[in-house]
Short mmCIF file of C-alpha atoms in Angstrom, two decimals:
data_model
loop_
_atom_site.label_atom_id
_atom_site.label_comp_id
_atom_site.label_asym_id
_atom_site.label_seq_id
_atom_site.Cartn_x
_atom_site.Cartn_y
_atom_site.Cartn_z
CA UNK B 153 -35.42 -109.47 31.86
CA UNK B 154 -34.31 -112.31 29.43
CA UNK B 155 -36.41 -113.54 26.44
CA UNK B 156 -35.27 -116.66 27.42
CA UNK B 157 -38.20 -118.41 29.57
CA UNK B 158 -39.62 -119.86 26.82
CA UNK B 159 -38.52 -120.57 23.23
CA UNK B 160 -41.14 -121.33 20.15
CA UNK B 161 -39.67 -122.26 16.90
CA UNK B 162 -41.75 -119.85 14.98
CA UNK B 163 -39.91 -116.36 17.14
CA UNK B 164 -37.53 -114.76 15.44
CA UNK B 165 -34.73 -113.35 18.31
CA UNK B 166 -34.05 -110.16 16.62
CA UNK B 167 -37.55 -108.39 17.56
CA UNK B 168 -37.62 -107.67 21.59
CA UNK B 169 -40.81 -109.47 23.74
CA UNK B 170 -43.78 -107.30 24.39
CA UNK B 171 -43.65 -106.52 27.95
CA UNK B 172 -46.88 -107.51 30.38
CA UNK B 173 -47.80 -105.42 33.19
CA UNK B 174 -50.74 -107.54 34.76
CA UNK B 175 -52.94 -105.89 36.60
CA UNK B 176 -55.27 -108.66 38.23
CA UNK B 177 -54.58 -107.38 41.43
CA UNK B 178 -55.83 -104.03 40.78
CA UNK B 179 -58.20 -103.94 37.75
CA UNK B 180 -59.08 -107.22 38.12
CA UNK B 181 -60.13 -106.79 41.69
CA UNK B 182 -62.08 -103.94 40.78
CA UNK B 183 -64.75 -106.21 39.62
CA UNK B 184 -67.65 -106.17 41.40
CA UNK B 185 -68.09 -108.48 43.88
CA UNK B 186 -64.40 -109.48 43.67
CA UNK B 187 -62.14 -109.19 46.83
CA UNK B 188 -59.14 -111.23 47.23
CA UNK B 189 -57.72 -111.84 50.84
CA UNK B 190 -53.86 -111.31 51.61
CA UNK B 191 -52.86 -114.53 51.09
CA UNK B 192 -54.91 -114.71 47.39
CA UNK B 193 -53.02 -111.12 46.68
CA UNK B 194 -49.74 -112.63 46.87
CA UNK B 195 -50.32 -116.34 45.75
CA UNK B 196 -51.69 -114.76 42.88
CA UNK B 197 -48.62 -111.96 42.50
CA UNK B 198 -46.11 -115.04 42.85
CA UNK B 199 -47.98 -117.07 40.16
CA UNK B 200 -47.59 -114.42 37.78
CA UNK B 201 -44.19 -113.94 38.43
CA UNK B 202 -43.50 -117.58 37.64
CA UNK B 203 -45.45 -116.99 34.71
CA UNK B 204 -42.73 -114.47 33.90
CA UNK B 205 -45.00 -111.46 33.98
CA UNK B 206 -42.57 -108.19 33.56
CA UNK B 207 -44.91 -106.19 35.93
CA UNK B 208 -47.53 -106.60 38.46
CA UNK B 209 -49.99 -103.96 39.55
CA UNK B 210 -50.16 -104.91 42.94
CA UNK B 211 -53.18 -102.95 44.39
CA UNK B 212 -53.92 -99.33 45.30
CA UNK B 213 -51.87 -98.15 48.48
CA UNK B 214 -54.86 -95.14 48.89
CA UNK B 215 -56.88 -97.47 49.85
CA UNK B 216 -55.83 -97.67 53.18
CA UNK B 217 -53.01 -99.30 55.98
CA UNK B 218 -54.25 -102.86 55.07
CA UNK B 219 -53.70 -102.12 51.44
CA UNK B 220 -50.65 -100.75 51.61
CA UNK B 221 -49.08 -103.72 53.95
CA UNK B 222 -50.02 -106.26 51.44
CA UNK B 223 -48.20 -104.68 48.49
CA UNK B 224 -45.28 -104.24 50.87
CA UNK B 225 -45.53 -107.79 51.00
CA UNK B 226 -45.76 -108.89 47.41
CA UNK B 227 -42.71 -106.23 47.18
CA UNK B 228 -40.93 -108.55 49.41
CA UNK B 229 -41.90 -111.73 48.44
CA UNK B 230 -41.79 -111.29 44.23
CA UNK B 231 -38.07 -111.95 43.08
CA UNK B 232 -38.33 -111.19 39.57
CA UNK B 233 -41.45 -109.16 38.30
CA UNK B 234 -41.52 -105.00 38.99
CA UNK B 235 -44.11 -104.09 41.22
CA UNK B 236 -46.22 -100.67 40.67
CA UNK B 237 -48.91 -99.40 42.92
CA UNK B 238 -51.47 -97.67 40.66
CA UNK B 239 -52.24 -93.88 42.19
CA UNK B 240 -54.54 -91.22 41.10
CA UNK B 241 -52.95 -88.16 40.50
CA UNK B 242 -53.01 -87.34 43.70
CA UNK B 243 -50.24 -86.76 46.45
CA UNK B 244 -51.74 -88.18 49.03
CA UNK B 245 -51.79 -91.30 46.80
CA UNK B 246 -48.21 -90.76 46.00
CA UNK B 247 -47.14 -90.87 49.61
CA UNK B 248 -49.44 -93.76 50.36
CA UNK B 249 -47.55 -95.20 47.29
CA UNK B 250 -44.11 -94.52 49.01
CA UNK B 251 -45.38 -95.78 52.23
CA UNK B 252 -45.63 -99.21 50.85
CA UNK B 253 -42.40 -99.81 49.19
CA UNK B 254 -43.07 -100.00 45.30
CA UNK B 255 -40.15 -98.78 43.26
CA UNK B 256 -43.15 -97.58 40.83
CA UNK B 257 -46.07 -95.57 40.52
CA UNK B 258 -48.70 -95.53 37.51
CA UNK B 259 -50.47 -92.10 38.11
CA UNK B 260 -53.88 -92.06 36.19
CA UNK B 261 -55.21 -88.30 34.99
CA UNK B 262 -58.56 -88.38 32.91
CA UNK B 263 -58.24 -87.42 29.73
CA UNK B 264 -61.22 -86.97 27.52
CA UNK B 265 -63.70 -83.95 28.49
CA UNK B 266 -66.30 -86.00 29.20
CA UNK B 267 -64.21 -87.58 32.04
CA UNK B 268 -63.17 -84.38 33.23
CA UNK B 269 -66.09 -82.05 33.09
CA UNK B 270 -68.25 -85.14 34.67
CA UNK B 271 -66.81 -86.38 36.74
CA UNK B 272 -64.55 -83.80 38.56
CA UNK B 273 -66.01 -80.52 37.07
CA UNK B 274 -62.42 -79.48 35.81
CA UNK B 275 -61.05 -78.40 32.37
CA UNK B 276 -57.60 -79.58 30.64
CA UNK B 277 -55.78 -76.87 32.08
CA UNK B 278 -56.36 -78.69 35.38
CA UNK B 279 -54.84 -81.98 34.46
CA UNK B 280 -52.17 -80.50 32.44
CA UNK B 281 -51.37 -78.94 35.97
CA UNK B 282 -52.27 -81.85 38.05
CA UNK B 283 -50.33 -84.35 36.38
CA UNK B 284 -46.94 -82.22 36.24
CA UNK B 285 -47.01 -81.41 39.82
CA UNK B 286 -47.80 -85.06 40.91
CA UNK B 287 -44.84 -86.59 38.24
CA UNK B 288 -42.69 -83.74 39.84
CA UNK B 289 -43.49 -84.87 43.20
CA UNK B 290 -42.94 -88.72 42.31
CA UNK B 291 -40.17 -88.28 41.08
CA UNK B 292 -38.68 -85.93 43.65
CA UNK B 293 -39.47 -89.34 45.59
CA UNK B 294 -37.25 -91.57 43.57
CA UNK B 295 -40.20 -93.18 42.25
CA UNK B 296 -40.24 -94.98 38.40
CA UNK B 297 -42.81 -92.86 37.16
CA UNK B 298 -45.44 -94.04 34.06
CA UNK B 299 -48.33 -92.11 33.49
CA UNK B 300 -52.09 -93.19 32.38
CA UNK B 301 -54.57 -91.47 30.24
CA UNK B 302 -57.70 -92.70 31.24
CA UNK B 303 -60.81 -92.89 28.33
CA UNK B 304 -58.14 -91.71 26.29
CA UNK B 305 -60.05 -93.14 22.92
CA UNK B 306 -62.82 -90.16 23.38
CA UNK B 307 -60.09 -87.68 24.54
CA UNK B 308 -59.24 -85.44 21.93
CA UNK B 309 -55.85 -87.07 20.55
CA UNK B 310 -53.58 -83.47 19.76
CA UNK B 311 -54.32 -83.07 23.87
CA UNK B 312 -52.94 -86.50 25.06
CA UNK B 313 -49.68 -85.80 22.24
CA UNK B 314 -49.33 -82.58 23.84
CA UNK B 315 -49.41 -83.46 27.55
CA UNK B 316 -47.68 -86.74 26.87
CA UNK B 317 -44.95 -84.76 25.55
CA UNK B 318 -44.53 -82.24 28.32
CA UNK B 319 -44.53 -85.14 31.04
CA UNK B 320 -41.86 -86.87 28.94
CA UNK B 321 -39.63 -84.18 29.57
CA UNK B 322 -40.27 -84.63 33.28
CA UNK B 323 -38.97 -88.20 33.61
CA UNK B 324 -42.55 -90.42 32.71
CA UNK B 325 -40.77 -93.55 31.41
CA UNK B 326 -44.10 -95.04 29.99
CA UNK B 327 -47.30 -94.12 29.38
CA UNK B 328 -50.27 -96.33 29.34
CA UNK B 329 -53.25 -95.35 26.96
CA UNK B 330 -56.40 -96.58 27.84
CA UNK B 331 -59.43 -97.34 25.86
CA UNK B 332 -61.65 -97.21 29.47
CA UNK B 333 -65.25 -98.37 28.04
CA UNK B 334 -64.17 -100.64 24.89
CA UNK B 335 -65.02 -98.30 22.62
CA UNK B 336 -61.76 -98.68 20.44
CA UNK B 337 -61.89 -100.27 16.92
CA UNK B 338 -58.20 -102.05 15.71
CA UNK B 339 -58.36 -100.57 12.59
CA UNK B 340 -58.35 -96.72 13.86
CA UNK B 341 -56.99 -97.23 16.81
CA UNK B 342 -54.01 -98.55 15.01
CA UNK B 343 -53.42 -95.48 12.48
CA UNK B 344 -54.57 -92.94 16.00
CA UNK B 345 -51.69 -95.32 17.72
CA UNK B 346 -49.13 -94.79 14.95
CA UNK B 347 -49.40 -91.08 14.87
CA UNK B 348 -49.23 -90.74 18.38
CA UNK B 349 -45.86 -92.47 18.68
CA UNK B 350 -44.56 -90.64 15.50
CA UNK B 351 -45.38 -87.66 18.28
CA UNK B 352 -43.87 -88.95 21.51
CA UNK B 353 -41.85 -91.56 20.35
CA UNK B 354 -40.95 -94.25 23.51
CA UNK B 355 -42.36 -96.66 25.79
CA UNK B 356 -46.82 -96.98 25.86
CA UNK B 357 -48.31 -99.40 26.74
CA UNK B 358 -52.12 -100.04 25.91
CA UNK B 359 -55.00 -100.79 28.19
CA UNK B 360 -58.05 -102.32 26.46
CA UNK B 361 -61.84 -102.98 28.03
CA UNK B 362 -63.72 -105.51 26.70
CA UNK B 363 -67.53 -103.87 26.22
CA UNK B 364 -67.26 -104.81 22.25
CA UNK B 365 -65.44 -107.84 23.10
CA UNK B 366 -62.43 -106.13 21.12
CA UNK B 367 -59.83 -106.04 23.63
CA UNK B 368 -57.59 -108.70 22.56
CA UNK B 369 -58.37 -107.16 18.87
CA UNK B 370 -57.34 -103.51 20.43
CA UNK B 371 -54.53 -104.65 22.29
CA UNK B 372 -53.10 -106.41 19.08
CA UNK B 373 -53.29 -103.36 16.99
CA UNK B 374 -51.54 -101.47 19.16
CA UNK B 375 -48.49 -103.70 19.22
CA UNK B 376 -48.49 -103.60 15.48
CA UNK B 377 -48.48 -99.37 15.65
CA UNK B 378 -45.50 -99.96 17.83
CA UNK B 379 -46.60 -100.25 21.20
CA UNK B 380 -44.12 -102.45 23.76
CA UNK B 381 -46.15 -102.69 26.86
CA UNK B 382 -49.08 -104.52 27.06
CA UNK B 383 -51.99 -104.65 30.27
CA UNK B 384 -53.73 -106.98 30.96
CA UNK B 385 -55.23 -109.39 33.11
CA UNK B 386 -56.00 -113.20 33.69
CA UNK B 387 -58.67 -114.71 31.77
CA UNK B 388 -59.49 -111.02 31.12
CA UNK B 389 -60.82 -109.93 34.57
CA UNK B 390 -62.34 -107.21 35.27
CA UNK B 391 -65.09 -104.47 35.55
CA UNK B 392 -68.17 -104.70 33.07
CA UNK B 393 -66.81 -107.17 30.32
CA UNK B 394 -63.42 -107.19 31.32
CA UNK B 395 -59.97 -106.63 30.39
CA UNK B 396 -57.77 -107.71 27.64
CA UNK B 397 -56.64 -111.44 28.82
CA UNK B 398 -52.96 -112.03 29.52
CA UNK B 399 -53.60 -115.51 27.86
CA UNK B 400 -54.80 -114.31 24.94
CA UNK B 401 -52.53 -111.37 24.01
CA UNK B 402 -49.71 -113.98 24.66
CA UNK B 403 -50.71 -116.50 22.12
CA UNK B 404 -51.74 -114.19 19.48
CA UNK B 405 -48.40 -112.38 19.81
CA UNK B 406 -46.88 -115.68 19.69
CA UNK B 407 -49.03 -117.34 16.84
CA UNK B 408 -50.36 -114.49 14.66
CA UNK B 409 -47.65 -111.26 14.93
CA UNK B 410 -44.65 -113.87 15.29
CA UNK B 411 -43.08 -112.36 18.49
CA UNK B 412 -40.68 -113.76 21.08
CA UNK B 413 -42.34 -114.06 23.97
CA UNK B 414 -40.88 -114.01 27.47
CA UNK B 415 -44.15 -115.42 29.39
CA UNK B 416 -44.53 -119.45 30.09
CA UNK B 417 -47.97 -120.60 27.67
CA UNK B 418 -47.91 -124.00 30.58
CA UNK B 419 -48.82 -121.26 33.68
CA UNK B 420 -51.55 -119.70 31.99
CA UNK B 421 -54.12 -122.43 32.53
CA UNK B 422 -53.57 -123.08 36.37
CA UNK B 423 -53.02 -119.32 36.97
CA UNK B 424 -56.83 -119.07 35.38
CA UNK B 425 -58.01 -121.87 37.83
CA UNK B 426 -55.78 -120.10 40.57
CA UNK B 427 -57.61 -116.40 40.05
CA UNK B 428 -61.56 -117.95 39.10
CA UNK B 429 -61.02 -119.66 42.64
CA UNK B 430 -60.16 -116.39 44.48
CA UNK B 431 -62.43 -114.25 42.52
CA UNK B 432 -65.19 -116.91 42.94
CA UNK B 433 -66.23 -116.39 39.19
CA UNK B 434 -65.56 -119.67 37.13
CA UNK B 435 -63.84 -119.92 34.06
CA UNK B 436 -66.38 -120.56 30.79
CA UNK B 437 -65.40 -124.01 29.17
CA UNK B 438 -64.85 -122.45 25.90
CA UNK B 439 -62.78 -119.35 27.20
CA UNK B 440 -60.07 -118.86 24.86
CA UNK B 441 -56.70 -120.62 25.93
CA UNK B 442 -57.78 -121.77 29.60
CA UNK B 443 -61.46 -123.21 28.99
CA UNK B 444 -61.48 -126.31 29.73
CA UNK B 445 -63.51 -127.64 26.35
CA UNK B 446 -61.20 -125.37 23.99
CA UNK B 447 -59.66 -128.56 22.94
CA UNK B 448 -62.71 -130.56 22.49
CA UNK B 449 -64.04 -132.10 19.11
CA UNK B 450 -67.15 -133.70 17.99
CA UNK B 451 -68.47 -132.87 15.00
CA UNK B 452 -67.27 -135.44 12.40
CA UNK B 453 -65.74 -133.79 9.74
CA UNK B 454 -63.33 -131.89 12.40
CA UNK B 455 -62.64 -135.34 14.14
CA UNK B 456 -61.75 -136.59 10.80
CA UNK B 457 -59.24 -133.96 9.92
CA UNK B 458 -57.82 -133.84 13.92
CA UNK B 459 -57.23 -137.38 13.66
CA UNK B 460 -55.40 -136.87 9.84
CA UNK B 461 -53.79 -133.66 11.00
CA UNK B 462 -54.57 -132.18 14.24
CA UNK B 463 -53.20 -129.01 12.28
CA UNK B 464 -56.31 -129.08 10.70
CA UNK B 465 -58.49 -127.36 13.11
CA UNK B 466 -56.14 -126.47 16.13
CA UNK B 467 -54.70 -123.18 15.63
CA UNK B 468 -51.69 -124.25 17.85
CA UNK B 469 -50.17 -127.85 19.59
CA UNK B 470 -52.81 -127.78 23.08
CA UNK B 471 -49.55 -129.02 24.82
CA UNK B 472 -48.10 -125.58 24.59
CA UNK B 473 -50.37 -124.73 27.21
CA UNK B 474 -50.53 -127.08 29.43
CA UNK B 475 -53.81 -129.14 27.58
CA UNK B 476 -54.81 -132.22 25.90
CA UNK B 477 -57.35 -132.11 23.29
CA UNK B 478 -60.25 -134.34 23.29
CA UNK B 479 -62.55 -136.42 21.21
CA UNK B 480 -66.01 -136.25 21.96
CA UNK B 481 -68.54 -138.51 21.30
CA UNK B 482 -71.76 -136.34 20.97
CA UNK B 483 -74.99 -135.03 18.19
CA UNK B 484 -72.36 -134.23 15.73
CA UNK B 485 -69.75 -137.48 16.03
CA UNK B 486 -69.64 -139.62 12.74
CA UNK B 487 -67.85 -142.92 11.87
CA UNK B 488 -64.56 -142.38 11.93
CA UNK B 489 -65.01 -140.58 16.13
CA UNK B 490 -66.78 -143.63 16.80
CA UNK B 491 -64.54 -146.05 15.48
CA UNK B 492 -61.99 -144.18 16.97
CA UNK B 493 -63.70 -144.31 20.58
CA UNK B 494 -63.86 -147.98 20.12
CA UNK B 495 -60.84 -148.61 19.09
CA UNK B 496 -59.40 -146.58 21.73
CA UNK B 497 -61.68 -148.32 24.60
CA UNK B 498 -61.14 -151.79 23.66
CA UNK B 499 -64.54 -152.07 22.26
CA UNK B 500 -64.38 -154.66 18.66
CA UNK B 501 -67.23 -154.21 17.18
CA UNK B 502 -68.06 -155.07 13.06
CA UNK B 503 -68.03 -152.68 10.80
CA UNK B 504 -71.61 -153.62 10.08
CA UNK B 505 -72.60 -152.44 13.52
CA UNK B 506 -70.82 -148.65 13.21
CA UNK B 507 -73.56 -147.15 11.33
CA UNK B 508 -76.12 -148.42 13.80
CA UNK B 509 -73.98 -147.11 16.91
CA UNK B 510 -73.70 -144.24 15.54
CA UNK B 511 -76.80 -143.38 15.13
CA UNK B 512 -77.42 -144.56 19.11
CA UNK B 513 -74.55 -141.77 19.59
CA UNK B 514 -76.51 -139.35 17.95
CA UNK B 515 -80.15 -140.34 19.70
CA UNK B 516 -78.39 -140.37 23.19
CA UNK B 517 -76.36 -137.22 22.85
CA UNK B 518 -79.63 -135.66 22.30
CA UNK B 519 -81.27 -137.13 25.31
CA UNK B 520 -78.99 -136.44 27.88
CA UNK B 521 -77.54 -133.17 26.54
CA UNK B 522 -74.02 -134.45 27.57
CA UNK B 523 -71.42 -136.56 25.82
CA UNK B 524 -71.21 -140.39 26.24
CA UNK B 525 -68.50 -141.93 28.47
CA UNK B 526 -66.96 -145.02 27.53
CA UNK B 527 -68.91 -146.73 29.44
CA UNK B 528 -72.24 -145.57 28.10
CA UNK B 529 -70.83 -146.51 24.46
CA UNK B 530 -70.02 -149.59 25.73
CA UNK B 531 -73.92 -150.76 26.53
CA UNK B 532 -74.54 -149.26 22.88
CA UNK B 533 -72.28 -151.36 21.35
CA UNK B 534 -73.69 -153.93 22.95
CA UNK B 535 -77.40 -153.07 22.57
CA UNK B 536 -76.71 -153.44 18.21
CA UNK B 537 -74.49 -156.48 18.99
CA UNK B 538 -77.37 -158.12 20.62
CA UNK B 539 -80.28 -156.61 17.84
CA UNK B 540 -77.51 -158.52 15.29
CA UNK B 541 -76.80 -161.79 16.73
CA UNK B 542 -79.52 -164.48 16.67
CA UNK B 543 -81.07 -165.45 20.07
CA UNK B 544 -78.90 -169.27 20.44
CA UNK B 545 -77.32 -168.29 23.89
CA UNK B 546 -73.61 -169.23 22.36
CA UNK B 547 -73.60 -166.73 19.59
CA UNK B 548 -74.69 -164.15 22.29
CA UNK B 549 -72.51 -164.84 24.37
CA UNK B 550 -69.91 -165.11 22.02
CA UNK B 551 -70.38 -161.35 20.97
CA UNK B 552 -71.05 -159.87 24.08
CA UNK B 553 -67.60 -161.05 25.28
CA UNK B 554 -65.96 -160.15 21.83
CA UNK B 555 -67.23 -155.94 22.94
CA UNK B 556 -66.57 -156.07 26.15
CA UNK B 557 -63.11 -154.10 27.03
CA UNK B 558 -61.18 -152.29 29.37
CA UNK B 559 -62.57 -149.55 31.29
CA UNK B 560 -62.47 -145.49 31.72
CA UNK B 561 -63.90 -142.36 30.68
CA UNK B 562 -63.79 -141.68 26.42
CA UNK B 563 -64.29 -137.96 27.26
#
């Protein structure tokens, strides 16, 4: 897939783009309470391929005919992104897999003992057998084959090496390491990460939870140990605390590691909107990226330096994804946001009058626990216009007509 859907002046073109396999549809849904219908399944798969996602993990085929038509779909529909249907490994999953079209299959084997003994009372001689007879079979079904560890961060790491190694030789062409309940740090898990591809050198790709609200940390340390496949999913879906956010990952590969990247920063706020409606769970305003008051200021001393240098205290332009910032006039606004407002609004005012509106900012904001429109700054410029002025009906009049301006929301 070209590099070429989106350029940043900051990439340099000799390092290859971190590939994305998304996997709203299947992790994402997982959520409880989440379903999506058909037609959310494949808006939602089509989205992300216009986002220029590399891969989408379109659902679970085990679950059943209904299931496995509506990946057949998104198979049909998606022109650009691979599609994988996630399987335990399990052939009866495998043929449910094959029975809905994918050209891939992401078999999942647990690999720490506590998974195992737990939760199906086996031992790693089972999965070390289980997961070479389901690759074998797979494959034997023309099937792109990549391979999961699940809670690999408590499995014991010489185990996953070992078994990662054998199912290399079998034709896996990725595997995905998975940090299942969060419980990953970036600095370890970048020197475990390092060692393990020194070991099995190749494609992984990591899968981070959120419990310590480290997945985006996680997932970031892994691409620095070497990793070239990154999951995730939109706005971080998924069980508990989530998953690592696509949006997220992007911009810090973009911003912080430097790294072409292949994805469109403009999609990811209206695919957010796009998957919050369909998973009925609304996006936080101050979600990272796609919240929609990520861009806001108020507090004076950042107003001051946005309006010097927006550079200041935005990390990155808000146009690169799709937003505009805003000044807000609230508690925290000082002169300069509140000249600015005016300015802005049409409002002319003195400058003997700022210091008293401001302070009506300040008293109001902490009324109505909201910021002030336009309009409401308005009547306060008018309120200290009309302490000012003496009562003759002329020099009212005058002023009142002197802050009166055009219309519209400040906010």
């Amino acid at each position: 897939m070209s590099s070429g859907r989106s350029s940043h002046p900051r990439e340099p073109q000799s390092a290859p783009p971190v590939r994305f396999c998304d996997t709203t549809l299947r992790d994402g849904e997982q959520t409880p309470g989440v379903a999506f219908t058909a037609q959310e399944k494949i808006a939602i798969a089509l989205a992300l391929d216009a986002a220029g996602v590399h891969q989408i993990e379109a659902g679970i085929p085990a679950m059943g005919p209904g299931e496995v038509e509506v990946i057949r779909r998104i198979v049909d529909l998606v022109p650009r992104a691979g599609i994988v249907a996630w399987c335990r490994a399990d052939r009866r999953d495998i043929d449910a897999a094959v029975a809905s079209g994918v050209p891939a299959a992401h078999l999942t084997i647990p690999a720490s003992d506590l998974h195992l003994r737990t939760k199906l009372g086996k031992d790693r001689a089972w999965a070390r057998a289980r997961a070479r007879d389901c690759v074998a079979a797979a494959v034997d079904h023309g099937l792109r084959v990549s391979v999961g560890f699940e809670d690999a961060s408590r499995a014991d790491d010489a185990f996953v090496t070992d078994l990662a190694g054998e199912l290399r030789e079998l034709g896996v062409i990725r595997f995905r390491w998975a940090d299942t309940v969060g419980v990953a740090n970036p600095i370890d898990l970048h020197t475990r990460l390092r060692a393990l591809l020194a070991a099995v050198p190749g494609d992984w790709e990591i899968h981070a939870h959120d419990d310590f609200g480290l997945a985006t940390a996680n997932t970031i340390a892994a691409v620095q140990a070497g990793f070239t496949w990154v999951s995730t999913t939109v706005a971080g879906l998924g069980e508990r605390a989530g998953n690592a956010p696509m949006e997220e990952v992007a911009m810090a590969l973009r911003h912080l590691l430097r790294l072409p990247l292949d994805l469109d920063p403009a999609a990811f706020r209206p695919l957010a909107r796009l998957v919050a409606d369909a998973a009925r769970r609304p996006v936080p305003a101050g979600k990272a990226v796609v919240g929609e008051a990520v861009f806001d200021h108020e507090s004076g001393i950042h107003v001051h330096g946005v309006l010097r240098a927006p550079a200041t205290y935005e990390p990155f332009d808000p146009a690169e994804v799709g937003a505009s910032r805003r000044l807000v006039l609230g508690k925290h606004s000082g002169r300069a946001a509140v000249r600015h407002a005016m300015d802005r609004d049409g409002i002319d005012a003195p400058d003997e009058d700022l210091e008293p509106i401001v302070g009506l900012v300040r008293d109001h904001a902490t009324a109505h626990k909201q910021p002030l429109s336009s309009e409401e700054l308005r009547a306060l410029a008018r309120r200290v216009a009309t302490q000012r002025v003496t009562p003759a009906g002329s020099a009212t009049s005058t002023v009142r007509e002197t802050v009166t301006g055009p219309g519209g929301s400040w906010r």
